[in-house]
Amino acid sequence: MIDKKLVTLLHEFKQIGLTSMGGVTRCVYDDNWILAQKKYVKIANDYGLYCFCDKMGTIYAATSDHISHKSVILTGSHMDTVINGGWLDGIYGVLSSVLAVGQLLQKFGAPKIPLCAVSFSEEEGSRFDTTFTGSRYLTHQLSRGVFDLKDSIGIIFDEERQKRVTELSQVTPIRTPDFKIRSYIELHIEQGNLLEQSHTNIAVVTDIVGQKRLLITTNGISNHAGTTQMFGRADAMQRAVDLMTQIYSSLGMMKGVRFTIGKIIAFPNVANVIPEKVDITLDIRHIDQHVLDDAFEKVIKITDAVGATYRLTTNVEATPMDNQLQQQVINSIKQEKLVGERLFSGAGHDAQVIANSKIPSVMIFVPSKNGMSHVPQEDTAESDLLAGQHVLQRLLYDLAY
Amino acid sequence: MIDKKLVTLLHEFKQIGLTSMGGVTRCVYDDNWILAQKKYVKIANDYGLYCFCDKMGTIYAATSDHISHKSVILTGSHMDTVINGGWLDGIYGVLSSVLAVGQLLQKFGAPKIPLCAVSFSEEEGSRFDTTFTGSRYLTHQLSRGVFDLKDSIGIIFDEERQKRVTELSQVTPIRTPDFKIRSYIELHIEQGNLLEQSHTNIAVVTDIVGQKRLLITTNGISNHAGTTQMFGRADAMQRAVDLMTQIYSSLGMMKGVRFTIGKIIAFPNVANVIPEKVDITLDIRHIDQHVLDDAFEKVIKITDAVGATYRLTTNVEATPMDNQLQQQVINSIKQEKLVGERLFSGAGHDAQVIANSKIPSVMIFVPSKNGMSHVPQEDTAESDLLAGQHVLQRLLYDLAY
């Protein structure tokens, strides 16, 4: 039913942001991101899809030019990556969906219910301290504060956004998305190792974990490392280490809680100066919202006790996927003569943000080799990549035609 | 005896690298550093001093053009700063010495023993992971490996060095320093609060602490923060926190040991990725070399125990200053009708590197307000700055004329 065009395109997009370490860095609004979104428009137009771009830089590719106020089936994923990330995260769903929608249009003509592929501008939060800005904008969940955020070298989110959307307007019209979303379907790599362990090639996602991400700051007083006596020092690094030790100990005892301190920035970050400020990020996830809330409370108590401050930069509730769509995915898997699983997702996804705005949503997962993701080693067997696209395309056909 | 030219010049040099936070950033071979070294040449030439530059970018300003193989009295300090550091560290000794030597030449003509002021290229180690490259080059203590070091954005030490020395050759000849150093005298701010506490305006330095600086690395395996189970994670951050906790605990119990974890870099440093590598710096100092060696041994045991690796980036022995020069400084202080102290230095200095190559060396300290240094608040009373220069100039006169 589908040729290997998907695999060819995935390899081409891997080159757009390929790093010397073999990973891909394509952060929102960077030079590679703009190249990739433009290439996406080209692919969609070649299938006769109607493209437009919203004010965040998200690209839509629909089977009809007249979807204003219509109810459409939306399918896609995000174009951005983490820093030195893998070659499949996000882009696999982006390309699979535009190919599926385009090929259905070519083969069967206009569907009864319009189909719309989407390439969200940003999901990972790897450049600015915010996540899911593409899908949050679409579903009216974006707070104004996002536009003032700065990246690590001081560039302001909103200035970059305007500049890049203007560039995209050279290849596609800018429009406010005013269609209704009947359902949202996202194909993605698992990023964990459960499918590999169970020797299964595909899964439907039942739930997505809740996630809280905090930026925690300890403060101190900078001074010379050699001349300042130990007694009376106010060392932001020592305070951060104390804080982190307590977090590892406290959350480490909570069953099923996954937590990560992935980022740390010290100021001024010089070997012979006592740090005056240390910022750390803490990412906490759990499938049960109550347990996640408990974990968060524990962290706040520790933060208060050591005199640190925090800001909640991501806060997504544990989210069940739509039951009826889950059943339809299972049907499509069966029709493709594959054996499927039911899994929860430990990663956050645009599908979660969209489901949280009461839109029926579902995800399809394919295996990740060795469960590796967000790293250059991220990979999936070619047959699994294609099987995922087969299932997506069949599902879209069953829902729309 | 001396006018306020010193204070005027200090304020002018403060502008060369002034940051938005009120500090000064003038790292070796950066744009401000080159401006400052060129301005130094101009000042020296205006006094009729004979300048030249060595291959590291250190500038010498001598009372005679014929000092090859002669025995000279060298006096000066370093031109570079830490990041967002103070306005006096290094530059105070650099300017005081060139003014003292220049004014002595103007007033008394050529001395019996040639005097040579020096502005060392680099001492702080704030750009490349190495320190004292100016004075180590002069005293043949520089290892070849230094030239291959990279700064935080990947620029190679040797490429920058060559480029900047070429620029300096526009204003002064490039020569290999082939004079003999009879003695080295360095005037500096205390950077601690002992003089302030004892209400003393000046001090002679008896010893300089030994210092070891390590770059310690923990390793792990990067993976997705949400999909990777806690069990079996190899988290370089958790390992670094464990290591740092043990260091704070172990060294914190050793009397008189000053130690600082000032810098930390995580890779890839992204909130939703488990870190694969964390680098930290550890700076350890003590006046007694045996205690310093003990502290170092303790750290190595901890490092080995947690499976981390280390590289010793700075290793300077605890160093006594020359007894006879100390006595001569005390005499000069008395002649200036000041009351002096004897102090040890908790900070490393070029005088230490030079003394370690068997050259009689001494330092003069003036107070630091609130003991602050390496920060924008670094300051010294104008009267103390001038008193320090008076003592230096008198000492140079007594030694050379």
mmCIF file of N, CA and C in Angstrom, chain A residues 82-83 124 126 190-194 213 221-230 233 235 237-238 241 244-245 248 257-266 268-275 281 283 285 346-347 371-375, chain B residues 82-83 124 126 190-194 213 221-230 233 235 237-238 241 244-245 248 257-266 268-275 281 283 285 346-347 371-375:
data_model
loop_
_atom_site.group_PDB
_atom_site.id
_atom_site.type_symbol
_atom_site.label_atom_id
_atom_site.label_comp_id
_atom_site.label_asym_id
_atom_site.label_seq_id
_atom_site.Cartn_x
_atom_site.Cartn_y
_atom_site.Cartn_z
ATOM 1 N N VAL A 82 15.104 17.886 20.591
ATOM 2 C CA VAL A 82 15.958 18.308 21.698
ATOM 3 C C VAL A 82 17.358 18.565 21.125
ATOM 4 N N ILE A 83 18.265 19.060 21.932
ATOM 5 C CA ILE A 83 19.630 19.327 21.473
ATOM 6 C C ILE A 83 20.360 17.996 21.299
ATOM 7 N N GLU A 124 9.298 20.372 22.391
ATOM 8 C CA GLU A 124 10.315 19.834 23.291
ATOM 9 C C GLU A 124 10.749 20.769 24.415
ATOM 10 N N SER A 126 13.341 22.744 24.255
ATOM 11 C CA SER A 126 14.794 22.663 24.350
ATOM 12 C C SER A 126 15.494 23.996 24.101
ATOM 13 N N GLU A 190 8.079 4.998 20.448
ATOM 14 C CA GLU A 190 7.758 4.788 21.862
ATOM 15 C C GLU A 190 8.690 5.563 22.788
ATOM 16 N N GLN A 191 9.979 5.586 22.462
ATOM 17 C CA GLN A 191 11.016 6.225 23.286
ATOM 18 C C GLN A 191 11.320 5.458 24.565
ATOM 19 N N GLY A 192 10.689 4.322 24.766
ATOM 20 C CA GLY A 192 10.990 3.448 25.894
ATOM 21 C C GLY A 192 11.270 2.056 25.345
ATOM 22 N N ASN A 193 11.373 1.065 26.223
ATOM 23 C CA ASN A 193 11.742 -0.269 25.735
ATOM 24 C C ASN A 193 10.679 -1.335 25.969
ATOM 25 N N LEU A 194 9.435 -0.914 26.259
ATOM 26 C CA LEU A 194 8.420 -1.919 26.590
ATOM 27 C C LEU A 194 8.019 -2.745 25.370
ATOM 28 N N ARG A 213 7.345 20.309 35.441
ATOM 29 C CA ARG A 213 8.749 20.656 35.292
ATOM 30 C C ARG A 213 8.991 21.959 36.052
ATOM 31 N N ILE A 221 26.280 34.310 47.829
ATOM 32 C CA ILE A 221 27.039 35.548 47.590
ATOM 33 C C ILE A 221 28.371 35.164 46.959
ATOM 34 N N SER A 222 28.617 35.717 45.759
ATOM 35 C CA SER A 222 29.873 35.424 45.067
ATOM 36 C C SER A 222 31.039 36.079 45.782
ATOM 37 N N ASN A 223 32.158 35.375 45.817
ATOM 38 C CA ASN A 223 33.395 35.965 46.312
ATOM 39 C C ASN A 223 34.553 35.079 45.864
ATOM 40 N N HIS A 224 35.748 35.539 46.165
ATOM 41 C CA HIS A 224 36.978 34.870 45.730
ATOM 42 C C HIS A 224 37.128 33.518 46.431
ATOM 43 N N ALA A 225 37.440 32.494 45.646
ATOM 44 C CA ALA A 225 37.519 31.139 46.179
ATOM 45 C C ALA A 225 38.687 30.942 47.140
ATOM 46 N N GLY A 226 39.736 31.756 47.001
ATOM 47 C CA GLY A 226 40.929 31.532 47.813
ATOM 48 C C GLY A 226 40.985 32.376 49.069
ATOM 49 N N THR A 227 40.447 33.562 49.009
ATOM 50 C CA THR A 227 40.612 34.490 50.123
ATOM 51 C C THR A 227 39.412 34.505 51.052
ATOM 52 N N THR A 228 38.305 33.918 50.641
ATOM 53 C CA THR A 228 37.098 33.925 51.469
ATOM 54 C C THR A 228 37.114 32.712 52.397
ATOM 55 N N GLN A 229 37.063 33.002 53.695
ATOM 56 C CA GLN A 229 37.091 31.897 54.663
ATOM 57 C C GLN A 229 35.868 30.995 54.486
ATOM 58 N N MET A 230 35.999 29.714 54.878
ATOM 59 C CA MET A 230 34.883 28.777 54.719
ATOM 60 C C MET A 230 33.725 29.194 55.624
ATOM 61 N N ARG A 233 30.573 31.541 54.478
ATOM 62 C CA ARG A 233 30.316 31.580 53.040
ATOM 63 C C ARG A 233 28.829 31.375 52.742
ATOM 64 N N ASP A 235 27.280 29.881 49.731
ATOM 65 C CA ASP A 235 27.681 29.206 48.498
ATOM 66 C C ASP A 235 26.446 28.600 47.835
ATOM 67 N N MET A 237 26.224 26.894 45.226
ATOM 68 C CA MET A 237 26.440 25.527 44.739
ATOM 69 C C MET A 237 26.229 24.520 45.864
ATOM 70 N N GLN A 238 26.782 24.831 47.038
ATOM 71 C CA GLN A 238 26.607 23.898 48.159
ATOM 72 C C GLN A 238 25.118 23.758 48.494
ATOM 73 N N VAL A 241 23.528 21.511 45.874
ATOM 74 C CA VAL A 241 23.872 20.095 46.074
ATOM 75 C C VAL A 241 23.051 19.520 47.227
ATOM 76 N N MET A 244 19.547 19.021 45.835
ATOM 77 C CA MET A 244 19.464 17.891 44.895
ATOM 78 C C MET A 244 19.571 16.563 45.637
ATOM 79 N N THR A 245 20.436 16.500 46.645
ATOM 80 C CA THR A 245 20.570 15.271 47.435
ATOM 81 C C THR A 245 19.227 14.901 48.063
ATOM 82 N N TYR A 248 16.780 13.629 45.288
ATOM 83 C CA TYR A 248 17.069 12.241 44.873
ATOM 84 C C TYR A 248 16.587 11.262 45.937
ATOM 85 N N VAL A 257 7.386 7.001 40.305
ATOM 86 C CA VAL A 257 7.697 8.391 39.953
ATOM 87 C C VAL A 257 8.999 8.418 39.152
ATOM 88 N N ARG A 258 8.952 9.030 37.973
ATOM 89 C CA ARG A 258 10.180 9.228 37.201
ATOM 90 C C ARG A 258 10.578 10.692 37.321
ATOM 91 N N PHE A 259 11.820 10.933 37.711
ATOM 92 C CA PHE A 259 12.250 12.330 37.872
ATOM 93 C C PHE A 259 13.686 12.485 37.396
ATOM 94 N N THR A 260 13.985 13.663 36.884
ATOM 95 C CA THR A 260 15.275 13.919 36.261
ATOM 96 C C THR A 260 15.720 15.353 36.519
ATOM 97 N N ILE A 261 16.947 15.510 36.976
ATOM 98 C CA ILE A 261 17.576 16.829 37.003
ATOM 99 C C ILE A 261 18.492 16.854 35.777
ATOM 100 N N GLY A 262 17.998 17.470 34.711
ATOM 101 C CA GLY A 262 18.693 17.361 33.420
ATOM 102 C C GLY A 262 19.579 18.551 33.107
ATOM 103 N N LYS A 263 19.283 19.684 33.740
ATOM 104 C CA LYS A 263 19.954 20.927 33.363
ATOM 105 C C LYS A 263 20.404 21.660 34.614
ATOM 106 N N ILE A 264 21.596 22.200 34.578
ATOM 107 C CA ILE A 264 22.100 22.994 35.703
ATOM 108 C C ILE A 264 22.921 24.140 35.132
ATOM 109 N N ILE A 265 22.699 25.325 35.673
ATOM 110 C CA ILE A 265 23.453 26.509 35.247
ATOM 111 C C ILE A 265 23.902 27.235 36.507
ATOM 112 N N ALA A 266 25.223 27.392 36.661
ATOM 113 C CA ALA A 266 25.753 28.140 37.802
ATOM 114 C C ALA A 266 26.203 29.522 37.331
ATOM 115 N N PRO A 268 28.757 32.855 38.584
ATOM 116 C CA PRO A 268 29.165 33.111 37.198
ATOM 117 C C PRO A 268 29.795 31.899 36.522
ATOM 118 N N ASN A 269 29.844 30.765 37.175
ATOM 119 C CA ASN A 269 30.386 29.524 36.593
ATOM 120 C C ASN A 269 31.868 29.634 36.255
ATOM 121 N N VAL A 270 32.631 30.026 37.249
ATOM 122 C CA VAL A 270 34.080 30.189 37.123
ATOM 123 C C VAL A 270 34.723 29.412 38.273
ATOM 124 N N ALA A 271 35.801 28.702 37.969
ATOM 125 C CA ALA A 271 36.392 27.769 38.930
ATOM 126 C C ALA A 271 36.809 28.438 40.241
ATOM 127 N N ASN A 272 37.288 29.679 40.170
ATOM 128 C CA ASN A 272 37.813 30.301 41.393
ATOM 129 C C ASN A 272 36.890 31.386 41.967
ATOM 130 N N VAL A 273 35.597 31.242 41.705
ATOM 131 C CA VAL A 273 34.611 32.172 42.278
ATOM 132 C C VAL A 273 33.487 31.362 42.922
ATOM 133 N N ILE A 274 33.135 31.711 44.153
ATOM 134 C CA ILE A 274 32.005 31.052 44.825
ATOM 135 C C ILE A 274 30.723 31.415 44.072
ATOM 136 N N PRO A 275 29.929 30.421 43.652
ATOM 137 C CA PRO A 275 28.716 30.716 42.873
ATOM 138 C C PRO A 275 27.702 31.530 43.667
ATOM 139 N N THR A 281 16.861 22.326 36.686
ATOM 140 C CA THR A 281 15.521 21.914 36.278
ATOM 141 C C THR A 281 15.207 20.569 36.911
ATOM 142 N N ASP A 283 12.320 17.529 36.392
ATOM 143 C CA ASP A 283 11.206 16.996 35.588
ATOM 144 C C ASP A 283 10.632 15.810 36.377
ATOM 145 N N ARG A 285 7.327 12.921 36.639
ATOM 146 C CA ARG A 285 6.196 12.349 35.877
ATOM 147 C C ARG A 285 5.579 11.168 36.605
ATOM 148 N N GLY A 346 5.232 7.418 28.836
ATOM 149 C CA GLY A 346 6.006 8.121 29.866
ATOM 150 C C GLY A 346 6.453 9.489 29.391
ATOM 151 N N ALA A 347 6.349 9.716 28.092
ATOM 152 C CA ALA A 347 6.727 11.008 27.523
ATOM 153 C C ALA A 347 5.480 11.866 27.343
ATOM 154 N N GLY A 371 15.227 1.101 23.600
ATOM 155 C CA GLY A 371 14.507 2.110 24.384
ATOM 156 C C GLY A 371 15.177 3.471 24.408
ATOM 157 N N MET A 372 16.099 3.719 23.475
ATOM 158 C CA MET A 372 16.854 4.973 23.490
ATOM 159 C C MET A 372 16.099 6.077 22.742
ATOM 160 N N SER A 373 16.044 7.266 23.363
ATOM 161 C CA SER A 373 15.474 8.426 22.677
ATOM 162 C C SER A 373 16.088 9.704 23.230
ATOM 163 N N HIS A 374 15.928 10.796 22.487
ATOM 164 C CA HIS A 374 16.539 12.088 22.835
ATOM 165 C C HIS A 374 18.066 12.003 22.779
ATOM 166 N N VAL A 375 18.580 11.034 22.101
ATOM 167 C CA VAL A 375 20.030 10.833 21.943
ATOM 168 C C VAL A 375 20.281 10.386 20.496
ATOM 169 N N VAL B 82 38.674 37.796 35.902
ATOM 170 C CA VAL B 82 37.671 36.731 35.842
ATOM 171 C C VAL B 82 36.444 37.305 35.122
ATOM 172 N N ILE B 83 35.451 36.459 34.871
ATOM 173 C CA ILE B 83 34.235 36.926 34.202
ATOM 174 C C ILE B 83 33.420 37.781 35.179
ATOM 175 N N GLU B 124 44.256 34.337 35.462
ATOM 176 C CA GLU B 124 43.030 33.911 36.143
ATOM 177 C C GLU B 124 42.474 32.552 35.711
ATOM 178 N N SER B 126 40.193 32.152 33.438
ATOM 179 C CA SER B 126 38.733 32.283 33.298
ATOM 180 C C SER B 126 38.234 32.000 31.884
ATOM 181 N N GLU B 190 44.287 42.804 48.506
ATOM 182 C CA GLU B 190 44.311 41.605 49.352
ATOM 183 C C GLU B 190 43.297 40.560 48.899
ATOM 184 N N GLN B 191 42.107 40.993 48.512
ATOM 185 C CA GLN B 191 41.007 40.104 48.104
ATOM 186 C C GLN B 191 40.370 39.364 49.278
ATOM 187 N N GLY B 192 40.839 39.618 50.483
ATOM 188 C CA GLY B 192 40.233 39.049 51.685
ATOM 189 C C GLY B 192 39.937 40.195 52.635
ATOM 190 N N ASN B 193 39.585 39.884 53.890
ATOM 191 C CA ASN B 193 39.174 40.974 54.788
ATOM 192 C C ASN B 193 40.061 41.105 56.022
ATOM 193 N N LEU B 194 41.262 40.497 55.992
ATOM 194 C CA LEU B 194 42.097 40.526 57.202
ATOM 195 C C LEU B 194 42.633 41.926 57.491
ATOM 196 N N ARG B 213 43.743 22.627 41.420
ATOM 197 C CA ARG B 213 42.438 22.759 40.789
ATOM 198 C C ARG B 213 42.208 21.531 39.919
ATOM 199 N N ILE B 221 24.616 7.491 30.982
ATOM 200 C CA ILE B 221 24.067 7.230 29.649
ATOM 201 C C ILE B 221 22.836 8.108 29.472
ATOM 202 N N SER B 222 22.876 8.958 28.448
ATOM 203 C CA SER B 222 21.749 9.842 28.171
ATOM 204 C C SER B 222 20.550 9.044 27.680
ATOM 205 N N ASN B 223 19.374 9.455 28.118
ATOM 206 C CA ASN B 223 18.148 8.869 27.586
ATOM 207 C C ASN B 223 16.992 9.784 27.970
ATOM 208 N N HIS B 224 15.828 9.450 27.463
ATOM 209 C CA HIS B 224 14.636 10.264 27.648
ATOM 210 C C HIS B 224 14.208 10.262 29.121
ATOM 211 N N ALA B 225 13.920 11.452 29.637
ATOM 212 C CA ALA B 225 13.585 11.592 31.058
ATOM 213 C C ALA B 225 12.252 10.956 31.424
ATOM 214 N N GLY B 226 11.357 10.814 30.463
ATOM 215 C CA GLY B 226 10.025 10.318 30.790
ATOM 216 C C GLY B 226 9.845 8.832 30.562
ATOM 217 N N THR B 227 10.514 8.303 29.573
ATOM 218 C CA THR B 227 10.272 6.916 29.191
ATOM 219 C C THR B 227 11.287 5.956 29.796
ATOM 220 N N THR B 228 12.362 6.469 30.361
ATOM 221 C CA THR B 228 13.390 5.606 30.930
ATOM 222 C C THR B 228 13.077 5.327 32.399
ATOM 223 N N GLN B 229 12.921 4.033 32.716
ATOM 224 C CA GLN B 229 12.591 3.671 34.084
ATOM 225 C C GLN B 229 13.702 4.114 35.033
ATOM 226 N N MET B 230 13.370 4.358 36.295
ATOM 227 C CA MET B 230 14.377 4.793 37.272
ATOM 228 C C MET B 230 15.393 3.681 37.501
ATOM 229 N N ARG B 233 18.933 3.296 35.520
ATOM 230 C CA ARG B 233 19.431 4.534 34.913
ATOM 231 C C ARG B 233 20.915 4.726 35.235
ATOM 232 N N ASP B 235 22.785 7.897 35.549
ATOM 233 C CA ASP B 235 22.545 9.343 35.545
ATOM 234 C C ASP B 235 23.803 10.075 36.024
ATOM 235 N N MET B 237 24.285 13.134 36.442
ATOM 236 C CA MET B 237 24.003 14.206 37.409
ATOM 237 C C MET B 237 23.894 13.643 38.820
ATOM 238 N N GLN B 238 23.177 12.533 38.939
ATOM 239 C CA GLN B 238 23.044 11.939 40.272
ATOM 240 C C GLN B 238 24.420 11.546 40.810
ATOM 241 N N VAL B 241 26.180 14.695 41.969
ATOM 242 C CA VAL B 241 25.651 15.189 43.249
ATOM 243 C C VAL B 241 26.193 14.335 44.394
ATOM 244 N N MET B 244 29.810 15.404 44.883
ATOM 245 C CA MET B 244 29.940 16.732 45.494
ATOM 246 C C MET B 244 29.558 16.693 46.972
ATOM 247 N N THR B 245 28.518 15.917 47.297
ATOM 248 C CA THR B 245 28.108 15.781 48.702
ATOM 249 C C THR B 245 29.268 15.237 49.533
ATOM 250 N N TYR B 248 32.022 17.991 49.903
ATOM 251 C CA TYR B 248 31.666 19.009 50.905
ATOM 252 C C TYR B 248 31.835 18.453 52.320
ATOM 253 N N VAL B 257 41.407 24.279 55.305
ATOM 254 C CA VAL B 257 41.311 24.004 53.864
ATOM 255 C C VAL B 257 40.190 24.860 53.272
ATOM 256 N N ARG B 258 40.511 25.618 52.224
ATOM 257 C CA ARG B 258 39.483 26.360 51.502
ATOM 258 C C ARG B 258 39.229 25.642 50.183
ATOM 259 N N PHE B 259 37.971 25.342 49.924
ATOM 260 C CA PHE B 259 37.665 24.624 48.685
ATOM 261 C C PHE B 259 36.358 25.133 48.094
ATOM 262 N N THR B 260 36.293 25.096 46.774
ATOM 263 C CA THR B 260 35.167 25.678 46.053
ATOM 264 C C THR B 260 34.843 24.852 44.809
ATOM 265 N N ILE B 261 33.572 24.523 44.653
ATOM 266 C CA ILE B 261 33.086 23.979 43.382
ATOM 267 C C ILE B 261 32.421 25.167 42.681
ATOM 268 N N GLY B 262 33.154 25.787 41.771
ATOM 269 C CA GLY B 262 32.709 27.053 41.202
ATOM 270 C C GLY B 262 32.026 26.899 39.859
ATOM 271 N N LYS B 263 32.326 25.790 39.172
ATOM 272 C CA LYS B 263 31.877 25.642 37.787
ATOM 273 C C LYS B 263 31.293 24.256 37.589
ATOM 274 N N ILE B 264 30.193 24.175 36.884
ATOM 275 C CA ILE B 264 29.579 22.879 36.576
ATOM 276 C C ILE B 264 29.010 22.961 35.168
ATOM 277 N N ILE B 265 29.263 21.925 34.383
ATOM 278 C CA ILE B 265 28.727 21.857 33.023
ATOM 279 C C ILE B 265 28.139 20.456 32.839
ATOM 280 N N ALA B 266 26.846 20.401 32.511
ATOM 281 C CA ALA B 266 26.204 19.109 32.241
ATOM 282 C C ALA B 266 26.006 18.947 30.740
ATOM 283 N N PRO B 268 23.667 16.638 27.869
ATOM 284 C CA PRO B 268 23.536 17.801 26.973
ATOM 285 C C PRO B 268 22.915 19.016 27.654
ATOM 286 N N ASN B 269 22.629 18.938 28.924
ATOM 287 C CA ASN B 269 22.065 20.073 29.684
ATOM 288 C C ASN B 269 20.679 20.474 29.174
ATOM 289 N N VAL B 270 19.814 19.500 29.112
ATOM 290 C CA VAL B 270 18.435 19.699 28.649
ATOM 291 C C VAL B 270 17.510 19.099 29.710
ATOM 292 N N ALA B 271 16.422 19.811 30.019
ATOM 293 C CA ALA B 271 15.569 19.435 31.148
ATOM 294 C C ALA B 271 15.002 18.019 31.040
ATOM 295 N N ASN B 272 14.695 17.560 29.821
ATOM 296 C CA ASN B 272 14.037 16.256 29.692
ATOM 297 C C ASN B 272 14.964 15.169 29.150
ATOM 298 N N VAL B 273 16.247 15.313 29.407
ATOM 299 C CA VAL B 273 17.219 14.289 29.003
ATOM 300 C C VAL B 273 18.113 13.955 30.202
ATOM 301 N N ILE B 274 18.283 12.672 30.481
ATOM 302 C CA ILE B 274 19.185 12.243 31.556
ATOM 303 C C ILE B 274 20.617 12.613 31.149
ATOM 304 N N PRO B 275 21.352 13.355 31.995
ATOM 305 C CA PRO B 275 22.710 13.777 31.610
ATOM 306 C C PRO B 275 23.662 12.587 31.413
ATOM 307 N N THR B 281 34.452 21.712 38.503
ATOM 308 C CA THR B 281 35.792 22.112 38.930
ATOM 309 C C THR B 281 35.829 22.119 40.448
ATOM 310 N N ASP B 283 38.424 23.587 43.429
ATOM 311 C CA ASP B 283 39.593 24.418 43.759
ATOM 312 C C ASP B 283 39.886 24.191 45.247
ATOM 313 N N ARG B 285 42.769 24.871 48.486
ATOM 314 C CA ARG B 285 43.942 25.668 48.864
ATOM 315 C C ARG B 285 44.288 25.476 50.337
ATOM 316 N N GLY B 346 45.694 33.964 50.409
ATOM 317 C CA GLY B 346 44.817 32.834 50.089
ATOM 318 C C GLY B 346 44.596 32.689 48.594
ATOM 319 N N ALA B 347 44.977 33.713 47.858
ATOM 320 C CA ALA B 347 44.836 33.679 46.400
ATOM 321 C C ALA B 347 46.181 33.308 45.781
ATOM 322 N N GLY B 371 36.302 42.665 52.056
ATOM 323 C CA GLY B 371 36.959 41.428 51.634
ATOM 324 C C GLY B 371 36.436 40.885 50.310
ATOM 325 N N MET B 372 35.747 41.718 49.517
ATOM 326 C CA MET B 372 35.137 41.229 48.278
ATOM 327 C C MET B 372 36.126 41.282 47.114
ATOM 328 N N SER B 373 36.168 40.203 46.325
ATOM 329 C CA SER B 373 36.969 40.210 45.100
ATOM 330 C C SER B 373 36.395 39.219 44.106
ATOM 331 N N HIS B 374 36.792 39.370 42.853
ATOM 332 C CA HIS B 374 36.264 38.551 41.750
ATOM 333 C C HIS B 374 34.783 38.828 41.532
ATOM 334 N N VAL B 375 34.308 39.952 42.018
ATOM 335 C CA VAL B 375 32.913 40.369 41.870
ATOM 336 C C VAL B 375 32.903 41.876 41.612
#
